[in-house]
Structures are given as structure tokens and as C-alpha cells.
CSV table of C-alpha atoms in Angstrom, one decimal:
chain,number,residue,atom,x,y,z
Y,1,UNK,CA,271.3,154.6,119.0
Y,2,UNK,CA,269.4,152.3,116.9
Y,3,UNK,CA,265.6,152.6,117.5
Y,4,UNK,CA,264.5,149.4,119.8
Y,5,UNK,CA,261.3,148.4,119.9
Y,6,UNK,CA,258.8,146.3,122.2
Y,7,UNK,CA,258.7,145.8,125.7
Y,8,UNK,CA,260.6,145.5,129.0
Y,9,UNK,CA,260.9,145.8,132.6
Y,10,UNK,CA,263.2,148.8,133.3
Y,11,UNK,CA,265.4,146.5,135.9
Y,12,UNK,CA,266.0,144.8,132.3
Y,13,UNK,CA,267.1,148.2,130.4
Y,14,UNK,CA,270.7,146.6,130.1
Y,15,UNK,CA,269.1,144.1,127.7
Y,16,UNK,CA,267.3,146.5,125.1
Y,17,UNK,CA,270.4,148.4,125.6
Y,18,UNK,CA,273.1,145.2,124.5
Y,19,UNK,CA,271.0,144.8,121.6
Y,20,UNK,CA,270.8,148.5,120.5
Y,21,UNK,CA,274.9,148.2,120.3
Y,22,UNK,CA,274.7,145.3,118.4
Y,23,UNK,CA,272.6,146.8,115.4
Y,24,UNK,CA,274.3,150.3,116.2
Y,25,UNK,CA,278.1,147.9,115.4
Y,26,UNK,CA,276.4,146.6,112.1
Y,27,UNK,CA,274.2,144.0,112.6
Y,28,UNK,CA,271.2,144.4,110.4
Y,29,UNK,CA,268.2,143.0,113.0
Y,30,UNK,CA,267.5,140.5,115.7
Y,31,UNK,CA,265.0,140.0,118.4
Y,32,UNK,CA,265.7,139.4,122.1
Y,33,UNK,CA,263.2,138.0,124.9
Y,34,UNK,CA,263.7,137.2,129.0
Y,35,UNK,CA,260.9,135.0,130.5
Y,36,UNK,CA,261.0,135.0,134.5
Y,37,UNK,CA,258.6,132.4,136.2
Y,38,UNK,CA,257.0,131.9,132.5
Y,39,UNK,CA,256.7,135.6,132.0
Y,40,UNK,CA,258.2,138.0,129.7
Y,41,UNK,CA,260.4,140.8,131.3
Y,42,UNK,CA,261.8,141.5,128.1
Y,43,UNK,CA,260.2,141.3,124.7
Y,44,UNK,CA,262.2,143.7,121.9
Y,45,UNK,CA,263.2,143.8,118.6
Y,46,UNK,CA,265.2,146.2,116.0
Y,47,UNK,CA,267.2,146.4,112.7
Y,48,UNK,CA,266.2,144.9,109.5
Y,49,UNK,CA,265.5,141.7,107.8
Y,50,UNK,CA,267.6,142.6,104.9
Y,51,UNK,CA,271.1,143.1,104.0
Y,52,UNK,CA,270.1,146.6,102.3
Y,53,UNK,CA,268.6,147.7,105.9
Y,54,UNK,CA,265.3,149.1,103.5
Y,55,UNK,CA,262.8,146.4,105.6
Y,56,UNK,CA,262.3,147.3,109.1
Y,57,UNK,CA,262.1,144.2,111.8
Y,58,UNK,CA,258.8,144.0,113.0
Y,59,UNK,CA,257.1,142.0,115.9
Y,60,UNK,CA,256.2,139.0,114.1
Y,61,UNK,CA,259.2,138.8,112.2
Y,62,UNK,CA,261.0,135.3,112.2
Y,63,UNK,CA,264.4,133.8,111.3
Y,64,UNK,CA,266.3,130.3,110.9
Y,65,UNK,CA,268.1,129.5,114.4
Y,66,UNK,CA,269.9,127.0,112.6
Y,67,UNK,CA,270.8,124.6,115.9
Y,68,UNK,CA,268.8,126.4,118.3
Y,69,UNK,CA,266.0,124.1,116.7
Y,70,UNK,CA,268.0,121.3,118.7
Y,71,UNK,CA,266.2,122.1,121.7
Y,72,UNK,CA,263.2,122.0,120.7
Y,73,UNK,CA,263.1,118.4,119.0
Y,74,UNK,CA,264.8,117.7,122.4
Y,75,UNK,CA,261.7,118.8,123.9
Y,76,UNK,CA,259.5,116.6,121.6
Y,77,UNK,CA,261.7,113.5,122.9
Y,78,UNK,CA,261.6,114.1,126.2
Y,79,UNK,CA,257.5,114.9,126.5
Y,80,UNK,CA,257.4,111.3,124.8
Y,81,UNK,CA,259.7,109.7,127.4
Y,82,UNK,CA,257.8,111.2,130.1
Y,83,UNK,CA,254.6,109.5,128.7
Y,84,UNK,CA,256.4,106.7,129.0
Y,85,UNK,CA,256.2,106.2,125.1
Y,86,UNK,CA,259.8,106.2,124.4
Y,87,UNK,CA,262.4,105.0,127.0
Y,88,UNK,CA,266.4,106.6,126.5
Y,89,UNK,CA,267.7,103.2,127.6
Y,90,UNK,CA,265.9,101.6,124.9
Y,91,UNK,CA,268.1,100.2,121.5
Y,92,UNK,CA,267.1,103.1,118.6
Y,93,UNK,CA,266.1,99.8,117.0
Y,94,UNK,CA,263.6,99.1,119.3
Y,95,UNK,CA,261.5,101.6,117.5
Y,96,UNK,CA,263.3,101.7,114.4
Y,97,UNK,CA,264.4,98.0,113.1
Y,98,UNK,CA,266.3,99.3,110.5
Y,99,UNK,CA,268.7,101.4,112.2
Y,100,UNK,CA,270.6,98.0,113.5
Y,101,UNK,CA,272.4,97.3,110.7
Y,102,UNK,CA,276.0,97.6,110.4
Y,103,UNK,CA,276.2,97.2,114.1
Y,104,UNK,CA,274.3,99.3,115.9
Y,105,UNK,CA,272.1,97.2,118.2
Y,106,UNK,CA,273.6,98.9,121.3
Y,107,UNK,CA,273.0,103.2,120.3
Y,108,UNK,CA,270.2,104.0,122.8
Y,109,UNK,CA,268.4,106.7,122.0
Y,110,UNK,CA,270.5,108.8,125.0
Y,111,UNK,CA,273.0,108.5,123.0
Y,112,UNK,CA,271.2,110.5,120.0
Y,113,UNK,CA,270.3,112.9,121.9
Y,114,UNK,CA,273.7,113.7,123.6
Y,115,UNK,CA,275.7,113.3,121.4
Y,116,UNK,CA,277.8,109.9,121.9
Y,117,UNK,CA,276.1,107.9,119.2
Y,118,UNK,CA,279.1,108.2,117.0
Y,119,UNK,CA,277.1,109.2,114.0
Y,120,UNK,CA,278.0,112.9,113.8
Y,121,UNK,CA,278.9,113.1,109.8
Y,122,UNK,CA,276.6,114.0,107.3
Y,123,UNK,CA,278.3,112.4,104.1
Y,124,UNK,CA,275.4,113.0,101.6
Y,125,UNK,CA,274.4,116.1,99.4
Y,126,UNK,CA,272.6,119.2,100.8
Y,127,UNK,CA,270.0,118.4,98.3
Y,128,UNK,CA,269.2,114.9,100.5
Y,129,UNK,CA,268.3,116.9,103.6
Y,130,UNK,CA,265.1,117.9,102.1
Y,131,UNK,CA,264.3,114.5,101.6
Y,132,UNK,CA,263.5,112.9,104.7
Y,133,UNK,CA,263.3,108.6,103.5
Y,134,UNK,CA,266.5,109.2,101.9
Y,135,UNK,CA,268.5,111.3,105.0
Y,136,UNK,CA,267.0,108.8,107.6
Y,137,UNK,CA,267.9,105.5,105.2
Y,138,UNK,CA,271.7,106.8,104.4
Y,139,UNK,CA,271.5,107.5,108.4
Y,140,UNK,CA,270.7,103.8,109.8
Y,141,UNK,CA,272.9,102.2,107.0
Y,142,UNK,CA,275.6,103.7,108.3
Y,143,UNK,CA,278.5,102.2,111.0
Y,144,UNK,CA,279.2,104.3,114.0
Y,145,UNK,CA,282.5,106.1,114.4
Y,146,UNK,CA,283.2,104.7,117.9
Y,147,UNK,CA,281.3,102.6,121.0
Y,148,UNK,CA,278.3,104.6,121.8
Y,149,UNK,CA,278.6,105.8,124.9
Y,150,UNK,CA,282.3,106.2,124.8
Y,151,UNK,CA,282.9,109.6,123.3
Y,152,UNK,CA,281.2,112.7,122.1
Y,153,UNK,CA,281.5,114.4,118.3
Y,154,UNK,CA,278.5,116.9,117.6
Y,155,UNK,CA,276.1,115.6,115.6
Y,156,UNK,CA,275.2,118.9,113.7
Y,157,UNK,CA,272.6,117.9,111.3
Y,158,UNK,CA,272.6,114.2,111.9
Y,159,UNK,CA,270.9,114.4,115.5
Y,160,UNK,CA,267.8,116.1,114.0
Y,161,UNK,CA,267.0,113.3,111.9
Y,162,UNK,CA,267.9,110.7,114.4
Y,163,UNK,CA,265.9,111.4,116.8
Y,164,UNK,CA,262.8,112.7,114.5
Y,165,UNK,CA,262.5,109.1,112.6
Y,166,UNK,CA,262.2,107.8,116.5
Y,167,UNK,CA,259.5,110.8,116.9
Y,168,UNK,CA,257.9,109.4,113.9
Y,169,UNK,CA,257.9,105.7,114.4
Y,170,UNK,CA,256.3,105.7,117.9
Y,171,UNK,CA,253.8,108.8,117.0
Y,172,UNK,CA,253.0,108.5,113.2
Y,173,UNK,CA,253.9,112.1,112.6
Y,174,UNK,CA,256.9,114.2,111.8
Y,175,UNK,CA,258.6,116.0,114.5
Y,176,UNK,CA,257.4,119.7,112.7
Y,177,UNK,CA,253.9,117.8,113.4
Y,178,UNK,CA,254.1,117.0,116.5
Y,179,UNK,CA,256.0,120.0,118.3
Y,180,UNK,CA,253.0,121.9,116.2
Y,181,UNK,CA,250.0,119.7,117.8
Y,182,UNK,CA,251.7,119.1,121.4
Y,183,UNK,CA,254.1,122.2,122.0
Y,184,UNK,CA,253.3,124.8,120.1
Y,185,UNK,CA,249.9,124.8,119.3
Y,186,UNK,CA,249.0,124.7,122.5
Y,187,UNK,CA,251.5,127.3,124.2
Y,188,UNK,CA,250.3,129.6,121.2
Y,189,UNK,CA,254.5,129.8,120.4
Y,190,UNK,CA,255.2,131.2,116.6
Y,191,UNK,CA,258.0,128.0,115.9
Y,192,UNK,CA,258.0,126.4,112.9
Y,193,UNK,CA,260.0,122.9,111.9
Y,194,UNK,CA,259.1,122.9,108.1
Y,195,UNK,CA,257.6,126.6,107.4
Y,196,UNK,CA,254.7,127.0,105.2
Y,197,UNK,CA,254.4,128.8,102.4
Y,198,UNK,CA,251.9,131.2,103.7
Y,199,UNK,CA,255.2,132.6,106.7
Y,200,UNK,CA,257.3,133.1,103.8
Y,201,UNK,CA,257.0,137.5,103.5
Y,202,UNK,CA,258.2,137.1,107.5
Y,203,UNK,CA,261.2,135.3,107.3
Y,204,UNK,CA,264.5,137.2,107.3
Y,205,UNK,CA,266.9,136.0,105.7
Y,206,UNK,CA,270.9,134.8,107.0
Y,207,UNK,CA,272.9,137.7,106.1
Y,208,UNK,CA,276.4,136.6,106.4
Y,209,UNK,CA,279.5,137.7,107.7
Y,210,UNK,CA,281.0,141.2,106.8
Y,211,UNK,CA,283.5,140.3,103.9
Y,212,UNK,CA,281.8,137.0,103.1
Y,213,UNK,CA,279.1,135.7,100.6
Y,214,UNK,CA,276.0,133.1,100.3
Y,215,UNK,CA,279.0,130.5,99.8
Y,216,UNK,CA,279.9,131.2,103.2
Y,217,UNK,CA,279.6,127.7,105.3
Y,218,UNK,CA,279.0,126.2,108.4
Y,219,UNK,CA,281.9,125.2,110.5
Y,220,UNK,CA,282.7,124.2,114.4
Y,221,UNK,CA,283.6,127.1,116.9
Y,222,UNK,CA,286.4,125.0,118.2
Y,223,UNK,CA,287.8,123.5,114.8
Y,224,UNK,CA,286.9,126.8,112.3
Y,225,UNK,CA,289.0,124.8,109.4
Y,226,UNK,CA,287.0,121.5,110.0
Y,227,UNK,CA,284.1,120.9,108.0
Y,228,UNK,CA,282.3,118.3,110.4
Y,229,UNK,CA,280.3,120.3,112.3
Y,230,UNK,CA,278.8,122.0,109.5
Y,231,UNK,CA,278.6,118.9,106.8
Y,232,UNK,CA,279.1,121.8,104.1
Y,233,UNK,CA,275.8,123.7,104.4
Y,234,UNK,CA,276.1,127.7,103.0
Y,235,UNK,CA,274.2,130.2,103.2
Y,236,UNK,CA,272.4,130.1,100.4
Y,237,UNK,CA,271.2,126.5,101.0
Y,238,UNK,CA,269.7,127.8,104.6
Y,239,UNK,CA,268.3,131.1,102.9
Y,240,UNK,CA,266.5,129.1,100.4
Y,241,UNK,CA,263.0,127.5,99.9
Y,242,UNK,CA,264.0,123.9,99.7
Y,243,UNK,CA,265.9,124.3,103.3
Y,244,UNK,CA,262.5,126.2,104.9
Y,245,UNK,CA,259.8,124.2,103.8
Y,246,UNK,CA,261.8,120.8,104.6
Y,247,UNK,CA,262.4,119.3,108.1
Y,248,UNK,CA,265.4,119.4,109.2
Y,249,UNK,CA,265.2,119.2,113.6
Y,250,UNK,CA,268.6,119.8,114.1
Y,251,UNK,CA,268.9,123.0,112.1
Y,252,UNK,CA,265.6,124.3,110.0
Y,253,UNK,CA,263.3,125.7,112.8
Y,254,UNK,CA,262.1,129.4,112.6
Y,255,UNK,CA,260.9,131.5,115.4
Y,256,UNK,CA,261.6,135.0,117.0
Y,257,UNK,CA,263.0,135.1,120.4
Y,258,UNK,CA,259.4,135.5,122.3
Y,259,UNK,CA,258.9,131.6,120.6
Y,260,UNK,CA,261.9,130.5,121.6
Y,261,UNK,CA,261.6,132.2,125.3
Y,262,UNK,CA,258.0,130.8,125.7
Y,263,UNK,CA,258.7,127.3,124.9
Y,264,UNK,CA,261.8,126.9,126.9
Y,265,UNK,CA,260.4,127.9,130.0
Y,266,UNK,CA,258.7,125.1,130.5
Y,267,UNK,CA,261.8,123.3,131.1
Y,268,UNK,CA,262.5,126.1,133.5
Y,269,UNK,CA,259.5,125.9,135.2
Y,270,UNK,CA,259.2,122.0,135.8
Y,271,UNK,CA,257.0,121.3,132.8
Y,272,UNK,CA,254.3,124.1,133.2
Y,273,UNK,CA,253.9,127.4,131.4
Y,274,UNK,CA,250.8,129.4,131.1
Y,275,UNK,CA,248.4,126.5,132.5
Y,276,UNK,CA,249.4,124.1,129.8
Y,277,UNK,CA,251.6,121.3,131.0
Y,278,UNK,CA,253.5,119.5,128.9
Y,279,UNK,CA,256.5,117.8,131.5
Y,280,UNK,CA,256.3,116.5,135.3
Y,281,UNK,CA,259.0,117.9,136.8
Y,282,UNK,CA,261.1,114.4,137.0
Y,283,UNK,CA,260.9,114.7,133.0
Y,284,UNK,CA,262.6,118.4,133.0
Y,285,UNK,CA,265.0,117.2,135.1
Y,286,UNK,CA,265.8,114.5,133.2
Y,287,UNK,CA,267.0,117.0,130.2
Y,288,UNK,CA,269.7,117.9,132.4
Y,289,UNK,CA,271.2,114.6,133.6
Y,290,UNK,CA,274.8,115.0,132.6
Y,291,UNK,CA,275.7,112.5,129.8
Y,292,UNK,CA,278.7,113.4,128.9
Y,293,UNK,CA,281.7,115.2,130.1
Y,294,UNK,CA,285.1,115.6,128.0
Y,295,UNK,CA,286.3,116.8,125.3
Y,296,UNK,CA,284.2,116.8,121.7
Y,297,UNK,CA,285.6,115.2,118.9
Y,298,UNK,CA,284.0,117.7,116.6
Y,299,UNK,CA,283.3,120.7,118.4
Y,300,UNK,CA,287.0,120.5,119.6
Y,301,UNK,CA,286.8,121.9,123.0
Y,302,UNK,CA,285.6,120.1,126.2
Y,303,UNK,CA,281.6,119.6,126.6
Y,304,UNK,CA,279.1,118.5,128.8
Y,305,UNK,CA,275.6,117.0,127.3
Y,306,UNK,CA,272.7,116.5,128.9
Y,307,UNK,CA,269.7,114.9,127.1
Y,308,UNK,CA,269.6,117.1,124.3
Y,309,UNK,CA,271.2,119.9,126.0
Y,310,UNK,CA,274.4,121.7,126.1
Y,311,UNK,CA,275.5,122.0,130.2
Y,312,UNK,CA,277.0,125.3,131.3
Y,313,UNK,CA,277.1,125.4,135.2
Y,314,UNK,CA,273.8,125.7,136.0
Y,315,UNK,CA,272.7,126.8,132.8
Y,316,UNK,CA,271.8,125.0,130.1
Y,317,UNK,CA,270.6,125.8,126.3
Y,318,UNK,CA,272.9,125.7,123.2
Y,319,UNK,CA,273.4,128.2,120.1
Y,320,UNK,CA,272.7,128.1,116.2
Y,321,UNK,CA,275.1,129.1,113.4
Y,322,UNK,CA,275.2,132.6,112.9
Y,323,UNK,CA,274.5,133.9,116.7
Y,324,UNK,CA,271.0,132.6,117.6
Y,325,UNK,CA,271.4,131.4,121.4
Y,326,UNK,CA,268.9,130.1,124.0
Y,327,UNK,CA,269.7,129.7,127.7
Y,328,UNK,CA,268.2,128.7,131.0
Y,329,UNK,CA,268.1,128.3,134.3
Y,330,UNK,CA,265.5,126.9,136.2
Y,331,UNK,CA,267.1,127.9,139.4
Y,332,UNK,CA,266.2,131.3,139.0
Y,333,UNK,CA,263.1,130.3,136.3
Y,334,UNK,CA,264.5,132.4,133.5
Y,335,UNK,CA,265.1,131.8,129.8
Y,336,UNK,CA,267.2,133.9,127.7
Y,337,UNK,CA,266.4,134.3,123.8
Y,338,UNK,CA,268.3,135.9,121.1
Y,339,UNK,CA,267.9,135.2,117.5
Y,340,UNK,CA,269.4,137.2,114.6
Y,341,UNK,CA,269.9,137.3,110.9
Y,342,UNK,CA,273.0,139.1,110.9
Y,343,UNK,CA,276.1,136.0,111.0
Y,344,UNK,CA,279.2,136.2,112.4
Y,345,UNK,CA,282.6,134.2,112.8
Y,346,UNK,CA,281.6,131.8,115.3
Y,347,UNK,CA,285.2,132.3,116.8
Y,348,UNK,CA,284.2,136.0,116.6
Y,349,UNK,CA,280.9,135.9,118.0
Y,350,UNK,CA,280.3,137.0,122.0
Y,351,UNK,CA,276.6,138.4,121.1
Y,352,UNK,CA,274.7,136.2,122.9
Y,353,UNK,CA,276.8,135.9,125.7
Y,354,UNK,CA,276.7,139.4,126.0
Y,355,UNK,CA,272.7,139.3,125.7
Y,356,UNK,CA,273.1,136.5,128.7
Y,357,UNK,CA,275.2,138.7,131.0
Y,358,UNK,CA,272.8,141.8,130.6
Y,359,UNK,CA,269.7,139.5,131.4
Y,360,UNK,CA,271.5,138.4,134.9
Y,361,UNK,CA,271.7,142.6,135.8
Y,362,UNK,CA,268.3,142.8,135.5
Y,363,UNK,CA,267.6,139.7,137.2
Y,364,UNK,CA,269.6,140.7,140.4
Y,365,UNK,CA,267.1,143.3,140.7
Y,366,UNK,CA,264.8,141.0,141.1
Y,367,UNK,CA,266.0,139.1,143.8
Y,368,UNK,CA,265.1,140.5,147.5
């Protein structure tokens, strides 16, 4: 079995375990964290960070989570809303004049951050989304695809930068900046939206799919021959130092699963984690006012949004390219974490799910 390292409470074992078959079927590394009630039950790690399995995955290593970064310039939003410095039935143009053109006076920033804005295409080069004036200025001359509102399409890279020139109009600062200075910083979480230099010796790099190269790209789960969801990124544009030092919020954040597990729970535990409160509990639930319900015209397979948020029962979260996943549920105050450098077919890929399922046996050991 491979060697798993860390920590976890043994009504948890099934997790360490999950991820120990994982590398033991191939994968090179990945890291897995539970947080129940803010705390970790779970906090483990094993594999490598290369393809060559010669450097071992250590405690502080991190990785690209590719869209799991979505949740967390979701949570920039919705600390702003809550401070009543943004509102979500506000015109986008209200706080960014230049986005009207072309007709859209009536996308409220809900709509960016579920989804419905009808601006889910990325029809620039890969080179532009290191640029953030050009990527925002192609975005707000563009025309949407249908009434906002109406209809849902994933907006797989587009979203990031929709919703971070509205962080930076109101706030002055980038959304790397701020989730650094008002998220981050002060939950003492190791995320990054534009990594420095400085993290670059900890950052494992996407090793993709057996039988496929760094030309392999990004594509829906739903529509594997379409080409929307992943506007043509490969891998070699996410592994290299152009993608990590630029901000991209809808796909460029780097973390480990304790990161992503620490910041979530706030959401899970009504804005508070660790004595630093950064919600009320009105502005978690707000994340999970359904949006949207139907089927997505991108991800091709019915969808519910929330504010930023992918809606599964009573869970909510949503997953990156490659495997990363995040998932919680603030009915029972947990918040699953699993990021990985090892890609599969999306159509292939149960890992997480599997990470999920093992987290809810330990958590019914929990429960009197």
C-alpha cells in the first residue's frame, strides 16, 4: 500500500485508505483534508509531485485546482456583498461602466456568478489570460449569448475575470489581493491566486492522463468533444510560469487540500472559522440560494447554481480539471478537500467522489 502520510481521526481511516488506492492504481500524489465544526479530522498526503515518482509529496506541497479556484473568488464576492459593498441585483455596470456595451445593461452580477450571464466563451488566445486589461476589455465588448437570467452555459474561464474586474472596481485591488489580505491572510490558509516566484520549488506540476501529453486539453465532463468548457487550455499552458504567476479566478489558484478545507468551512460554519469571521450567517446562506435549475448549455447535463456554487442535494462545492474537488455541507459542518496532480478523463474520473463517500463513514461515527 502506498505510504500515506499526516494525520487523521481513526473513525476517518476510510479516507487515508481511498487515497492510498488511488496512488497504489497510478496516480502519482495528491492531498486530502476533512474539517468537522472548523477542525481537521483528516489532514494526509502521499505520492509524488512528478511524473518520474523521484520527488516525494510533502506537507507543504501545492498544486493548480484549476476550477476549484471558483469557490474561492466566490467567497471574495460574497464577503463584499455582505458588507453591503457590492449588491447581486446590481447591473455589472454599475461598478463597471464599460461592461454595458453591446447590450448588457441588464447582467447582474448574480448572473456572473451562476452562471446565466450568457458569456461563457473564451474566444481569445491563451497568451491573453495572463493579461488582465486585455481579458477583462475583450470580456465587456462582448454580446451575450442569450437573456441573462434565462439559461445557464459554464463560464469556465470567463467567470473568473468577470467577477474579479467587479472585485477590483469597488476594492482597488485584484482578487489574488484581496482573498490574500481578507481570506487568507487572516485564516493563515496556504492559497494562492497569482503564485509568487518564491512558491515555485512546491508546486507540483499537472501530470496528465495515462496515454496523453502536455497537449492534452480541457474539455466539459458532459460534452468531452466540445471545446467550450475548456476554451482550449493544455496542459502545458496550466504547468507553466506565465499561467502561475498570472490571475486567473476561475482556474489559476494553488493550494493543498488543508487550504482548501480551511477556507471553505467558513461557509460551513456560518461565516466563522478559528475566531476570524469573515460572513454573517445570512451571507453564507446566500451562496446557496438556488439560481439556476436545468440543464447547462455547456456542461451538457442538468445543473443547479447557487451563487458561485455548484448545488448537489445538500452539498454544495464544485471540482477542477484534472480531479481536484471541494465539497460541503453545513448541515453536518464538514468540508471535504481533494486536490491532485495526477489528471484523468473527466468522464473517467470518480476520485473525488470516492474521497466524498469515505468522508461520510467517518462522519457517521460521529454522530450520537
Amino acid at each position: 500500500m502506498a505510504d500515506i502520510q499526516g494525520t487523521y481521526d481513526r473513525l476517518f481511516i476510510a479516507v487515508p485508505n481511498a487515497l492510498a488506492d488511488m496512488l497504489d492504481a497510478g496516480d502519482a500524489g495528491g492531498s486530502v483534508a476533512v474539517f468537522v465544526d472548523g477542525e481537521p479530522v483528516v489532514d494526509v498526503w502521499g505520492g509524488f509531485t512528478d511524473a518520474d515518482r523521484t520527488v516525494p509529496w510533502e506537507r507543504d506541497t501545492i498544486v493548480n485546482v484549476f476550477s476549484v479556484t471558483k469557490t474561492m473568488t466566490a467567497l471574495c464576492a460574497l464577503v463584499l456583498i455582505d458588507r453591503g459593498e457590492l449588491d447581486p441585483d446590481a447591473p455589472v455596470a454599475r461598478y463597471w461602466p464599460e461592461f454595458a456595451a453591446e447590450g448588457k445593461e441588464k447582467v447582474l452580477l448574480r448572473h456572473l456568478l451562476s452562471h446565466t450571464a450568457g458569456l461563457p466563451d473564451w474566444d481569445g488566445p491563451v497568451d491573453e489570460l495572463y493579461d488582465w486589461p486585455a481579458a477583462t476589455s475583450r470580456l465587456a465588448a462582448r454580446t451575450t449569448r442569450w437573456e441573462p437570467g434565462t439559461a445557464a452555459g459554464y463560464h469556465s474561464l470567463t467567470q473568473g475575470f468577470l467577477v474579479g474586474e467587479v472585485v477590483r472596481r469597488v476594492t482597488g485591488r485584484s482578487v489574488g489581493d484581496f482573498l490574500a489580505a481578507e481570506v487568507t491572510g487572516p485564516l493563515g490558509a496556504d492559497f494562492h491566486i497569482g503564485l509568487p516566484p518564491e512558491h515555485d520549488h512546491r508546486a507540483a506540476p499537472s501530470i496528465p492522463p495515462a496515454g496523453k501529453d502536455e497537449d492534452y486539453s480541457a474539455s466539459a465532463p458532459g460534452n468531452p468533444t466540445g471545446s467550450e468548457a475548456g476554451n482550449g487550455v493544455r496542459v502545458r499552458d496550466g504547468n507553466s510560469t506565465a499561467w502561475r504567476r498570472a490571475q486567473i479566478p476561475a482556474a489559476s489558484g494553488y493550494g493543498n487540500a488543508r487550504s482548501v478545507a480551511l477556507v471553505q468551512s467558513v461557509l460551513a460554519r456560518g461565516g466563522e472559522v478559528g475566531g476570524v469571521r469573515l460572513l454573517s450567517r445570512a451571507g453564507c446562506d446566500r451562496a446557496f440560494e438556488e439560481q439556476f435549475d436545468g440543464d447547462d448549455r455547456v456542461l451538457g447535463m442538468p445543473m443547479r447554481w447557487g451563487l458561485g456554487y455548484g448545488l448537489f442535494g445538500t452539498t454544495y462545492g464544485w471540482g477542477g480539471w484534472g480531479g481536484s474537488l471541494m465539497m460541503l455541507e453545513p448541515d453536518s459542518r464538514m468540508v471535504v478537500a481533494y486536490v491532485t496532480n495526477q489528471m484523468r478523463e473527466p468522464a473517467e474520473d470518480t476520485r473525488g467522489m470516492e474521497i466524498v463517500t469515505a468522508a461520510y463513514e467517518g462522519l457517521q461515527g460521529l454522530r450520537p
